[in-house]
Coordinates of C-alpha atoms in Angstrom, one line a residue:
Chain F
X1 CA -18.9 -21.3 10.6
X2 CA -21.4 -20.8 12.9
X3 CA -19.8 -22.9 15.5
X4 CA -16.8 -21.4 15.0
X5 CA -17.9 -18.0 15.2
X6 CA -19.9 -19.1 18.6
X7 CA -15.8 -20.0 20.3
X8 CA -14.6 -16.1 20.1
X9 CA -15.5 -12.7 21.4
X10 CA -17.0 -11.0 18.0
X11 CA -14.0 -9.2 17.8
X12 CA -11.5 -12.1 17.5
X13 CA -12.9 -13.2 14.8
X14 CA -14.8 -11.7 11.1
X15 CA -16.3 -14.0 8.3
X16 CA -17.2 -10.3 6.7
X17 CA -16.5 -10.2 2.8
X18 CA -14.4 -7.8 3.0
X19 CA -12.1 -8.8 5.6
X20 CA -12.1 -12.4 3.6
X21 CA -11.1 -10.5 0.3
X22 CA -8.0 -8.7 2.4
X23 CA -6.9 -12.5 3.9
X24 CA -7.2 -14.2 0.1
X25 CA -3.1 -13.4 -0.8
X26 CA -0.4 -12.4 0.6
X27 CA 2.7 -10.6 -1.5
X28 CA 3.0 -13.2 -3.6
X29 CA -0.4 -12.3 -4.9
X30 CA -1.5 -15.7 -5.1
X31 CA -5.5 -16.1 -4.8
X32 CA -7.4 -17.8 -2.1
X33 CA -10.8 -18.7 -0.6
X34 CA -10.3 -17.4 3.0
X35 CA -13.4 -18.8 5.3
X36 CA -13.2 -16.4 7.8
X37 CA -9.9 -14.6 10.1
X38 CA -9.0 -15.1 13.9
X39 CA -6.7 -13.4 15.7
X40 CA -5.8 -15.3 18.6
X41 CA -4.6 -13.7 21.9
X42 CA -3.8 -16.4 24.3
X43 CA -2.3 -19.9 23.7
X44 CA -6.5 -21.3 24.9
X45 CA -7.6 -18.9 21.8
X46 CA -5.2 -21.3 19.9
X47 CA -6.1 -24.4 21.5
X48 CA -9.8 -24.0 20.6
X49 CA -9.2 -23.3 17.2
X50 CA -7.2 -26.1 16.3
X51 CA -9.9 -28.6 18.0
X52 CA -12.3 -27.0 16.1
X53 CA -10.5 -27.4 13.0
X54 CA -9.9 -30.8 13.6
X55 CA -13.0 -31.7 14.4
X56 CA -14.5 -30.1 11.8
X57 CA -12.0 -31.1 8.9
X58 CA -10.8 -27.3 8.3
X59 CA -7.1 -26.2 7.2
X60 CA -6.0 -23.4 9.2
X61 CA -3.1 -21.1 8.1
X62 CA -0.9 -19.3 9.8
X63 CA 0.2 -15.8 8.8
X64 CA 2.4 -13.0 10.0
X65 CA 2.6 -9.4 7.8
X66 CA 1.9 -11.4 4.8
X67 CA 5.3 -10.3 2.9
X68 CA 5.5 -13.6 2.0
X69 CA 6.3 -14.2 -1.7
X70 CA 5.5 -17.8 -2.3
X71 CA 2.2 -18.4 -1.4
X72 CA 2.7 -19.8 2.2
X73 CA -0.1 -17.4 3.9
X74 CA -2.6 -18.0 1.2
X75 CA -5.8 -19.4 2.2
X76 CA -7.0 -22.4 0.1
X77 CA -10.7 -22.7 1.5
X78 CA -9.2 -21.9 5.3
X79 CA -9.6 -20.1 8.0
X80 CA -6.6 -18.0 8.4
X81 CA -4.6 -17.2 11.7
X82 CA -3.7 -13.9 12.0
X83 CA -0.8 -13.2 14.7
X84 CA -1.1 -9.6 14.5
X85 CA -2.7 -9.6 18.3
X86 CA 0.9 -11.6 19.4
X87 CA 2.5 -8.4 20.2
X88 CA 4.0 -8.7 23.6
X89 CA 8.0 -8.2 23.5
X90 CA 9.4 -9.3 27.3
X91 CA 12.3 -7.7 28.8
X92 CA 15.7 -8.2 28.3
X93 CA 18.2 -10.6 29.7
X94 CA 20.7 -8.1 29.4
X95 CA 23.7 -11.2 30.7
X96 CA 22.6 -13.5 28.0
X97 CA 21.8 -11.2 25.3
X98 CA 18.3 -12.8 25.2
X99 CA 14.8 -11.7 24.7
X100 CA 11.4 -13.4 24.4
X101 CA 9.2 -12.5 22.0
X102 CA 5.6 -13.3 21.1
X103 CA 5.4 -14.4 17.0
X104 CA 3.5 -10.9 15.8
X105 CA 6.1 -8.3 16.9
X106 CA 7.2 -6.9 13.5
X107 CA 10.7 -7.1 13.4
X108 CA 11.7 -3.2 13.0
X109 CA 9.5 -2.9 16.3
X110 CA 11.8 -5.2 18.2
X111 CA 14.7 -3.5 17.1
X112 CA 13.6 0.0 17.8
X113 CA 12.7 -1.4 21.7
X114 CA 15.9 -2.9 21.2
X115 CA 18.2 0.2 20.5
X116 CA 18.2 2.5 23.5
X117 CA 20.0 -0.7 24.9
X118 CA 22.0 -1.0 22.5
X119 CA 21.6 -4.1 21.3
X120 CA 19.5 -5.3 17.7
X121 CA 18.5 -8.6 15.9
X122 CA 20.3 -9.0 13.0
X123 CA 18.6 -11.0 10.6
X124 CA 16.9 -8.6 8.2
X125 CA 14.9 -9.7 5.3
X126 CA 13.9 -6.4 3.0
X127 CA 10.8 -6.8 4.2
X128 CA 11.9 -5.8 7.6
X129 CA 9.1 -2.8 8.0
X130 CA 6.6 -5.1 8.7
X131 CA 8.1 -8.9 8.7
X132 CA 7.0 -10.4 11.7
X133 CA 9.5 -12.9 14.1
X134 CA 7.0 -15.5 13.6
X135 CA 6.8 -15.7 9.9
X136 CA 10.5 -15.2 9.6
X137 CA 11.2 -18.1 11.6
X138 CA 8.6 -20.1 9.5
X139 CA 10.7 -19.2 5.7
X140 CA 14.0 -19.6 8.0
X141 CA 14.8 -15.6 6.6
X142 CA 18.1 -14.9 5.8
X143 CA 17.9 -11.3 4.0
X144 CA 20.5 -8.0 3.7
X145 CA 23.1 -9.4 6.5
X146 CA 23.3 -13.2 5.9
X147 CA 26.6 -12.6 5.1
X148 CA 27.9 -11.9 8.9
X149 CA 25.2 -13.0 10.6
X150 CA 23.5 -15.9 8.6
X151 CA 19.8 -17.2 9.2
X152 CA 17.4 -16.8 12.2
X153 CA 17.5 -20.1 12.6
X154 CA 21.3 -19.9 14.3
X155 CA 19.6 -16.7 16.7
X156 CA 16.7 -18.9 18.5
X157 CA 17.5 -19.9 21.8
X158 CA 13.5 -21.5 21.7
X159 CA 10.6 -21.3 19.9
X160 CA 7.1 -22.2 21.7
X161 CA 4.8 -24.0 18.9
X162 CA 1.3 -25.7 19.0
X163 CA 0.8 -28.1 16.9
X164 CA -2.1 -30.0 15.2
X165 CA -3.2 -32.2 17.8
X166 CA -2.9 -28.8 20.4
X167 CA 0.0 -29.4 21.8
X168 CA 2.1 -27.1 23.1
X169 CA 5.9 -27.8 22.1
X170 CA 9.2 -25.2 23.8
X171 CA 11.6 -26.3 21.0
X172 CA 15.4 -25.5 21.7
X173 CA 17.9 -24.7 19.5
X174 CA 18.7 -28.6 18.9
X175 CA 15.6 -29.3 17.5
X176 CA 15.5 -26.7 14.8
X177 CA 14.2 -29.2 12.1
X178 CA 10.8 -29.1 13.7
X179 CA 10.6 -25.1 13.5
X180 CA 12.8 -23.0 11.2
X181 CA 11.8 -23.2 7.7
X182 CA 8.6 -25.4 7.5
X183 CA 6.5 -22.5 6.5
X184 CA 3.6 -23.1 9.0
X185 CA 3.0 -26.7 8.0
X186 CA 3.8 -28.0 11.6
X187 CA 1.8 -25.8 13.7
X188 CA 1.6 -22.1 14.3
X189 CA 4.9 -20.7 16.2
X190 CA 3.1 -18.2 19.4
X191 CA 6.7 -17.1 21.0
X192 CA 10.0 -17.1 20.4
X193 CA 13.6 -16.5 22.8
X194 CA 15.7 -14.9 20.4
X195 CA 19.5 -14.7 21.0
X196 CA 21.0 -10.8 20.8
X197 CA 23.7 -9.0 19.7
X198 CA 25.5 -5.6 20.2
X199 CA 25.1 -2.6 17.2
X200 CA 28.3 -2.3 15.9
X201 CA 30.3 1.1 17.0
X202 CA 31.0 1.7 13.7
X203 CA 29.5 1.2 10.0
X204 CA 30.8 2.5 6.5
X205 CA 29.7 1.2 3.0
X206 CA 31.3 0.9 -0.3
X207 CA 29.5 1.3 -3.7
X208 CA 31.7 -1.0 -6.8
X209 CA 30.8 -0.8 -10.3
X210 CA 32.2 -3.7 -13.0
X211 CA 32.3 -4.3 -16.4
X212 CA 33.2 -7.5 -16.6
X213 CA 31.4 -10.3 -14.7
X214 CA 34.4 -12.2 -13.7
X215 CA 36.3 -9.3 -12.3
X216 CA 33.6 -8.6 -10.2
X217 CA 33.6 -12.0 -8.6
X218 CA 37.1 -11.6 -8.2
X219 CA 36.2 -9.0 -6.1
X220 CA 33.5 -10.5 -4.3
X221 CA 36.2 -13.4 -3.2
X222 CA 38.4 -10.4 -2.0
X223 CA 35.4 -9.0 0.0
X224 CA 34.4 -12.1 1.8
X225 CA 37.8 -12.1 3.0
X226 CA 37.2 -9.4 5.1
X227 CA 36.2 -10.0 8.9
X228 CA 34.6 -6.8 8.6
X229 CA 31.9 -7.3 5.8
X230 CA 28.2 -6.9 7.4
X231 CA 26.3 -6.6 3.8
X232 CA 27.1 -8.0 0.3
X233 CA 25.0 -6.9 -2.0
X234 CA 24.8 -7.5 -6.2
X235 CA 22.8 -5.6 -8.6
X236 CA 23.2 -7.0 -12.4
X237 CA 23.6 -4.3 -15.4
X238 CA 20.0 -5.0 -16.6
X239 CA 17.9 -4.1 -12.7
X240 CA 20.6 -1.4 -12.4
X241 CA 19.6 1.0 -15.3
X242 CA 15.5 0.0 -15.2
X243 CA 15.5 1.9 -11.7
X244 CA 18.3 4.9 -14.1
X245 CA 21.8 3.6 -12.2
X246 CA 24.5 2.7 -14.8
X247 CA 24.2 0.0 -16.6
X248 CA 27.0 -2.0 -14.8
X249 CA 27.2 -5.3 -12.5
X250 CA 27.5 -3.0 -9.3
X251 CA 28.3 -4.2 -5.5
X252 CA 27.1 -3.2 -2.0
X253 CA 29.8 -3.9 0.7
X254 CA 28.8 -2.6 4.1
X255 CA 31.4 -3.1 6.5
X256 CA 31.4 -2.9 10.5
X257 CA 34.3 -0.9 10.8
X258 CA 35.3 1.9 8.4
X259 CA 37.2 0.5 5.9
X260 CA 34.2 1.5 3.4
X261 CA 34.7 4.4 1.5
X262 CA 30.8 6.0 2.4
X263 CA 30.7 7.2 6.3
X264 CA 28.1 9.2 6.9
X265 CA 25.2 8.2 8.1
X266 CA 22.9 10.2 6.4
X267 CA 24.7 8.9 2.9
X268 CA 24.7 5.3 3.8
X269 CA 21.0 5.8 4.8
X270 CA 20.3 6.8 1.3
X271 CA 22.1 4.3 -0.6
X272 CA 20.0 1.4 1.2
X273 CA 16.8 2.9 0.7
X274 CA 17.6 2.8 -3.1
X275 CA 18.6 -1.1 -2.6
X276 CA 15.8 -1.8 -0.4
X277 CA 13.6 0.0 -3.0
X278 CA 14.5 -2.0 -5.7
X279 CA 12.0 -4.9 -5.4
X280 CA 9.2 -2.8 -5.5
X281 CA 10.6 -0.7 -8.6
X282 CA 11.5 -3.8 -10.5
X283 CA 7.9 -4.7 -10.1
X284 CA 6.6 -1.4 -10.8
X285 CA 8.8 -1.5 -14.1
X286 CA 7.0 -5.0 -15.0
X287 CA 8.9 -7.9 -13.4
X288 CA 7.0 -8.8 -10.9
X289 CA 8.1 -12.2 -10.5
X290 CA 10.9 -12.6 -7.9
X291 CA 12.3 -15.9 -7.9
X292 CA 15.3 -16.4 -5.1
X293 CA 18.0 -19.2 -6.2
X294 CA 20.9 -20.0 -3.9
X295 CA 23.8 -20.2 -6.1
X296 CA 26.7 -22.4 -5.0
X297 CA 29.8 -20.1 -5.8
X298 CA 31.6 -22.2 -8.3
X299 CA 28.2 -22.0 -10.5
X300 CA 27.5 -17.9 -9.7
X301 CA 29.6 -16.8 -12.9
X302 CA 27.9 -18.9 -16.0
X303 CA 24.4 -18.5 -13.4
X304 CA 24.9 -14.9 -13.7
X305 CA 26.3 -14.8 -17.1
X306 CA 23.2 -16.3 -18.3
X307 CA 20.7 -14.0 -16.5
X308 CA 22.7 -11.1 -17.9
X309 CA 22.5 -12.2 -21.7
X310 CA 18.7 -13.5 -20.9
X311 CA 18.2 -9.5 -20.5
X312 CA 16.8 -10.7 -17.0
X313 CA 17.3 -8.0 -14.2
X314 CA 18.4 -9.4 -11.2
X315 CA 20.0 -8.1 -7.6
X316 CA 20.4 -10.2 -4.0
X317 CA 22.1 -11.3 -1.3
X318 CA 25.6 -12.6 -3.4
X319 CA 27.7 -12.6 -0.5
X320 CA 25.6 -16.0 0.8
X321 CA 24.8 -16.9 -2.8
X322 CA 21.0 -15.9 -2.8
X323 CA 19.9 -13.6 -6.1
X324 CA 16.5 -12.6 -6.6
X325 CA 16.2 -12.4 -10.7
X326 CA 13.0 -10.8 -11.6
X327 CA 10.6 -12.1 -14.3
X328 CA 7.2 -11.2 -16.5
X329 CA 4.6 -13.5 -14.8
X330 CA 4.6 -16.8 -16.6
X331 CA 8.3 -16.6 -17.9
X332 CA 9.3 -20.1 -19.3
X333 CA 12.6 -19.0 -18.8
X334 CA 12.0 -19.4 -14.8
X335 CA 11.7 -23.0 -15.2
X336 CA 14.8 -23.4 -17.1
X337 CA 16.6 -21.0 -13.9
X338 CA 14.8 -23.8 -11.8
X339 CA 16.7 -27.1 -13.7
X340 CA 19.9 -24.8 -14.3
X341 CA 19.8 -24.1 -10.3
X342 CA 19.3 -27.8 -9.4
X343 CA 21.6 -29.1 -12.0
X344 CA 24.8 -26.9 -10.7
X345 CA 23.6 -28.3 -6.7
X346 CA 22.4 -24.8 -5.9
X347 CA 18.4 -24.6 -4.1
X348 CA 15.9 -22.6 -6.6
X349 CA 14.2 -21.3 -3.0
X350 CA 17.5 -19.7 -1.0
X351 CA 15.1 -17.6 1.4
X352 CA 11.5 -17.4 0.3
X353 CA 10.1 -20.8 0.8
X354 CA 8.4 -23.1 -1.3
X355 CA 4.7 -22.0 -0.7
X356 CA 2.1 -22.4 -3.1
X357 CA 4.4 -21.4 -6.2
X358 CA 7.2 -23.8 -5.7
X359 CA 5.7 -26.7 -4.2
X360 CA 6.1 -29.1 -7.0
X361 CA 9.9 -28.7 -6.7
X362 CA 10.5 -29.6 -3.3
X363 CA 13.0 -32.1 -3.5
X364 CA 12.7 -35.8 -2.2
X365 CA 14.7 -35.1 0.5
X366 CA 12.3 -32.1 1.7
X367 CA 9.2 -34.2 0.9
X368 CA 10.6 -37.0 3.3
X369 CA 11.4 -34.9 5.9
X370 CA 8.2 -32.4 5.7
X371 CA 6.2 -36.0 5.9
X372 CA 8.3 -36.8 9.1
X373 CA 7.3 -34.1 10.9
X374 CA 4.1 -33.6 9.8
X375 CA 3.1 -37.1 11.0
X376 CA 4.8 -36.1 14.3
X377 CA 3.4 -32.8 15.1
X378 CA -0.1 -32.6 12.9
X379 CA -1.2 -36.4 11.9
X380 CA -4.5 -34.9 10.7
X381 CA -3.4 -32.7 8.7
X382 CA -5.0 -29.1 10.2
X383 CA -1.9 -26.6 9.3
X384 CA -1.4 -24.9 5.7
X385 CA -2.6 -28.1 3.7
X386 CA -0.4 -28.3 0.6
X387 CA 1.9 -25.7 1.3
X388 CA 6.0 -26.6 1.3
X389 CA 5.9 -29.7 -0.9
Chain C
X1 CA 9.8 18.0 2.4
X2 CA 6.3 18.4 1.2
X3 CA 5.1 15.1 -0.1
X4 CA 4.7 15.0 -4.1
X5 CA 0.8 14.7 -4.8
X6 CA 1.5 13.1 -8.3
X7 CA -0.6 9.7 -7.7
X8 CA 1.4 6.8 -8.3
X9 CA -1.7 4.4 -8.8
X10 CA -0.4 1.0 -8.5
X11 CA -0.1 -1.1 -5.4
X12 CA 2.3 -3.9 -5.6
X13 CA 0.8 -5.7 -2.4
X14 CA 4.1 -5.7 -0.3
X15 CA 2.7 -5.0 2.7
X16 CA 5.3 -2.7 3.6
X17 CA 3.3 0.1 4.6
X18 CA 1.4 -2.1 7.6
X19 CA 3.4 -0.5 10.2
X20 CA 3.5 3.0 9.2
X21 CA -0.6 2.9 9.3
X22 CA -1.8 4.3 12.3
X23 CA -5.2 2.6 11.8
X24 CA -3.6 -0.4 11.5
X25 CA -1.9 0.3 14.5
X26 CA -5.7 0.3 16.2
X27 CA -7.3 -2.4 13.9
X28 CA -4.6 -4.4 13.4
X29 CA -6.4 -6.2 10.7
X30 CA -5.5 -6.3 7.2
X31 CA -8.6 -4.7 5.6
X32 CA -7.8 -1.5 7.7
X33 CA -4.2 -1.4 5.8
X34 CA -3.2 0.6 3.1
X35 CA -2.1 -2.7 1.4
X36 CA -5.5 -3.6 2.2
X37 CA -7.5 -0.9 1.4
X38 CA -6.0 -1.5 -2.1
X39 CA -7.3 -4.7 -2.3
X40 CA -10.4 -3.5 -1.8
X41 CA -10.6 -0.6 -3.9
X42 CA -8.8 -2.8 -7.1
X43 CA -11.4 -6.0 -6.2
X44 CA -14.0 -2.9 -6.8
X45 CA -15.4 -3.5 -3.8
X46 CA -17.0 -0.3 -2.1
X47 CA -16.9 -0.5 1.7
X48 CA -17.2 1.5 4.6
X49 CA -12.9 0.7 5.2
X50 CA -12.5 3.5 3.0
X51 CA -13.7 6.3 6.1
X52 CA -11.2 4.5 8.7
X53 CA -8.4 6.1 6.6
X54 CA -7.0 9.2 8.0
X55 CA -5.4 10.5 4.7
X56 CA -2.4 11.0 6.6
X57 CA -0.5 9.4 3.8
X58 CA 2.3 7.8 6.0
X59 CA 2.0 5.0 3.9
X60 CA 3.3 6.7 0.8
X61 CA 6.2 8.0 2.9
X62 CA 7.2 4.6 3.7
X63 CA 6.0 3.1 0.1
X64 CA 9.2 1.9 -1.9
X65 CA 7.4 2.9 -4.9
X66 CA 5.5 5.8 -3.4
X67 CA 1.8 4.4 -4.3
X68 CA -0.7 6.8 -2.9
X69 CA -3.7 5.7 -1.2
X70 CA -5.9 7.8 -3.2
X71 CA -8.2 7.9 0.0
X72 CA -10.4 11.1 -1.1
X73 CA -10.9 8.6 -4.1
X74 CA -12.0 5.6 -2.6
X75 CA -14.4 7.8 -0.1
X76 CA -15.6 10.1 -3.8
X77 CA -16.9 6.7 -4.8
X78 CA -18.5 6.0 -1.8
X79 CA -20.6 9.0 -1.7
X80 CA -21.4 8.5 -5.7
X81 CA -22.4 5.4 -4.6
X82 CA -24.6 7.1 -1.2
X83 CA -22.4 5.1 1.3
X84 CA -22.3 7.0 4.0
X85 CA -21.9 6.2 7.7
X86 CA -24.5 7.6 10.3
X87 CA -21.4 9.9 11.4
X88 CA -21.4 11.2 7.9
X89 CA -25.2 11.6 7.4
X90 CA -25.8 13.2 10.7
X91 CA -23.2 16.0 9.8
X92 CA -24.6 17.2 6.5
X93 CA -28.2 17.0 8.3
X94 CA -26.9 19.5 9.9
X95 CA -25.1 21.2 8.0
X96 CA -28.1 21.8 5.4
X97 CA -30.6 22.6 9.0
X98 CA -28.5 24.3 11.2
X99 CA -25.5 25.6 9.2
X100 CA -23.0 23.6 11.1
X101 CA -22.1 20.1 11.6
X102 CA -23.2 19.6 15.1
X103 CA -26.3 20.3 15.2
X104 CA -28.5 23.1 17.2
X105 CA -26.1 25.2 19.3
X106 CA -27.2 27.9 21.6
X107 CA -25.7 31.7 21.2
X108 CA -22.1 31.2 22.2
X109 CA -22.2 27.4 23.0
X110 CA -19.3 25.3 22.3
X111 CA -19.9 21.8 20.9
X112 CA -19.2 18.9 23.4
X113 CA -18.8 16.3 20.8
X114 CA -16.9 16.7 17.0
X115 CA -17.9 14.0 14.8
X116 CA -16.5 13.0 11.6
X117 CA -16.6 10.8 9.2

């Protein structure tokens, strides 16, 4: 460490227990051995690092807000590489609708700098308070809009990563498979050109409350239909009353125009702080598991009709197939939602990545893949060992 | 809306509240965040972290579950425990010589520096 702690300005870097104990898990609450924290603030910062790590045999992991869920940013006897000194947002190519960003800008910052021009970034995980652009482009988010706008991985015009021999790769759009989604096992992502788009003139919502299951998909069928739909959003009977709703399978439809039947904004407001509170209440109220299955459609009714006699409380992103059912730690019922997921061709990670906590699942497809790319962009093996698969 | 002082004692480690911190905002490292903070205190460690929180409680304004940061808390054990920083020791020095924090002042003399803890 010594060596190490010799390559940065004292405040770039802390080995101090208690910044080691801070670094040891991220949301997921996964424990770690974290060897020290550096917060690089130049692409040389980064450079150094990574020949220090491969010379040294030393994983390094990259990590944004740590709102991860899986594991991903959890140190395993590592130095961790925090991005939180990545802040610089450039100006906007108003013609192109473009802006480049550096990986630690949270994304509610960029929006905010985004909306005196009106313009915003439109793929919003619930953990968009603090989520950084960078660790959303590593778990390829998706979150509350998917529906109209689908996953960050379609808004990157470039993403500028350096990878584990310190090389500096600007990957375009057409080579997505090296960036979006591999959860940091390629390299750390320093800056990104993100692709725009305009805040919609006008936004209502509609709250839908079902008794029967099947109705309700009816419904959901009804909803996709509509140009208009910005937000789809399901809560099951069981998540609904633990945070005192009824106990019914209720719908979210936000729509960017006004055929909802909630206008104001100050209403609208309020109903997506309850949704975006739920998470955190389901965990409060002991399920602090989140697991986040992408369900093909034909397979949503018996998927949901089973979580729903399982007593398992469960809400997500239906309108792209991605439910979040939440579960006591340890619940041997999460494994058979795992082989019930695979079996009907859905994915058991639809937004969360694979992490620590799902790594054994990855499926031979991934594996091949995540080998592929790890022997082209970090042979020796520097970034997030055993994370993904 | 005055902010409900009932403490909701559990942190569920979202990290939510990073942004809303304005220490973070200075520190920008995890240890100075209310998320981490919470770490801290539930790891039992006892650190001198605990005196960079302003008690602001912007955190629990921003908290989906409304955890409180209990910050008077986490510095109650730090005293029990005689952490204290120089900032801190200097003042009640002071206090117990001179009857104020800052030290000797002359008949109408305003203090040039405020320190606190």
């Amino acid at each position: 460490m010594q060596q190490l702690l010799s390559l940065f300005h004292p405040d770039q870097i802390s080995i101090r227990h208690e910044t080691r104990i801070a670094y040891s898990r991220d949301a997921s609450r996964i424990h770690g051995e974290c060897l020290a924290v550096v917060w690089p603030e130049t692409i040389e910062d980064m450079i150094r690092l990574i020949g220090w790590a491969a010379e040294t045999g030393n994983d390094l992991v990259p990590r944004g807000a740590g709102t991860g869920l899986c594991g991903g940013a959890t140190p395993q006897n590592s130095v961790v590489i925090d991005s939180a000194r990545l802040r610089q947002i450039g100006s906007i190519d108003i013609p192109a609708n473009k802006i480049v960003v550096e990986a630690g800008v949270p994304l509610d910052l960029l929006n905010r700098h985004l909306k005196p021009f009106e313009l915003f970034f439109p793929v919003i995980p619930g953990s968009h308070r603090s989520a950084t652009i960078g660790g959303m482009i590593a778990t390829n988010a998706a979150g509350l809009h998917a529906v109209r706008y689908g996953r960050i991985d379609e808004w990157v015009a470039e993403a500028t990563l350096i990878d584990g021999k310190g090389i500096i790769h600007h990957l375009s759009a057409g080579d997505r498979g090296g960036i979006a989604g591999w959860e940091g096992i390629t390299g750390m992502i320093v800056q990104a050109a993100l692709h725009l788009t305009e805040i919609p003139q006008q936004r209502s919502l509609t709250l839908l409350c079902f008794d029967d299951l099947k109705g309700m998909l009816e419904e959901v069928a009804h909803l996709k239909a509509n140009p208009s739909l910005s937000a789809l959003e399901y809560i099951n009977p069981q998540a609904a009353a633990l945070v005192g709703w009824a106990a019914k399978h209720t719908l979210l439809a936000e729509f960017h125009s006004m055929d909802g039947k909630v206008e104001a904004t100050i209403d609208m407001a309020a109903i997506w702080r309850a949704r975006e509170s739920l998470s955190a209440r389901l965990t409060l109220a002991g399920f602090p598991i989140s697991e986040d299955p992408q369900i093909l459609p034909e397979a949503q009714e018996s998927t949901l009709d089973w979580l729903a006699i399982q007593g398992i409380p469960v809400f997500g992103h239906l309108g792209v197939g991605i439910i979040h059912p939440r579960f006591l730690q340890g619940d041997p019922r999460i494994l058979e939602l795992y082989h019930r997921v695979s079996a009907s061709g859905g994915q058991i990670s639809g937004e969360h990545g694979m992490g620590l906590k799902k790594r054994q699942w990855a499926s031979l497809a991934m594996k091949v893949k995540a080998q592929a790319l790890k022997t082209q962009f970090d042979p020796q093996g520097v970034f997030n060992r055993g994370k993904l698969c | 809306m005055l902010i409900e002082l009932l403490e909701n004692p559990v942190c569920t480690e979202c990290g939510l509240c990073r942004e809303a911190c304005p220490v973070f905002q200075i520190q920008q490292q995890e240890e100075f965040s209310p998320r981490g903070r919470a770490i801290l205190g539930s790891a039992g460690i006892r650190t001198l972290v605990f005196y960079q929180c302003t008690l602001c409680r912007s955190c629990r304004v921003v908290c989906p579950i409304g955890h409180d940061p209990a910050g008077e808390t986490l510095r109650a054990g730090l005293i029990e425990a005689s952490i204290e920083t120089p900032a801190n020791q200097a003042m009640i020095a002071n206090i117990r010589e001179y009857g104020n924090p800052f030290g000797p002042l002359a008949e109408g003399e305003v203090p040039k520096t405020l320190t606190c803890c």
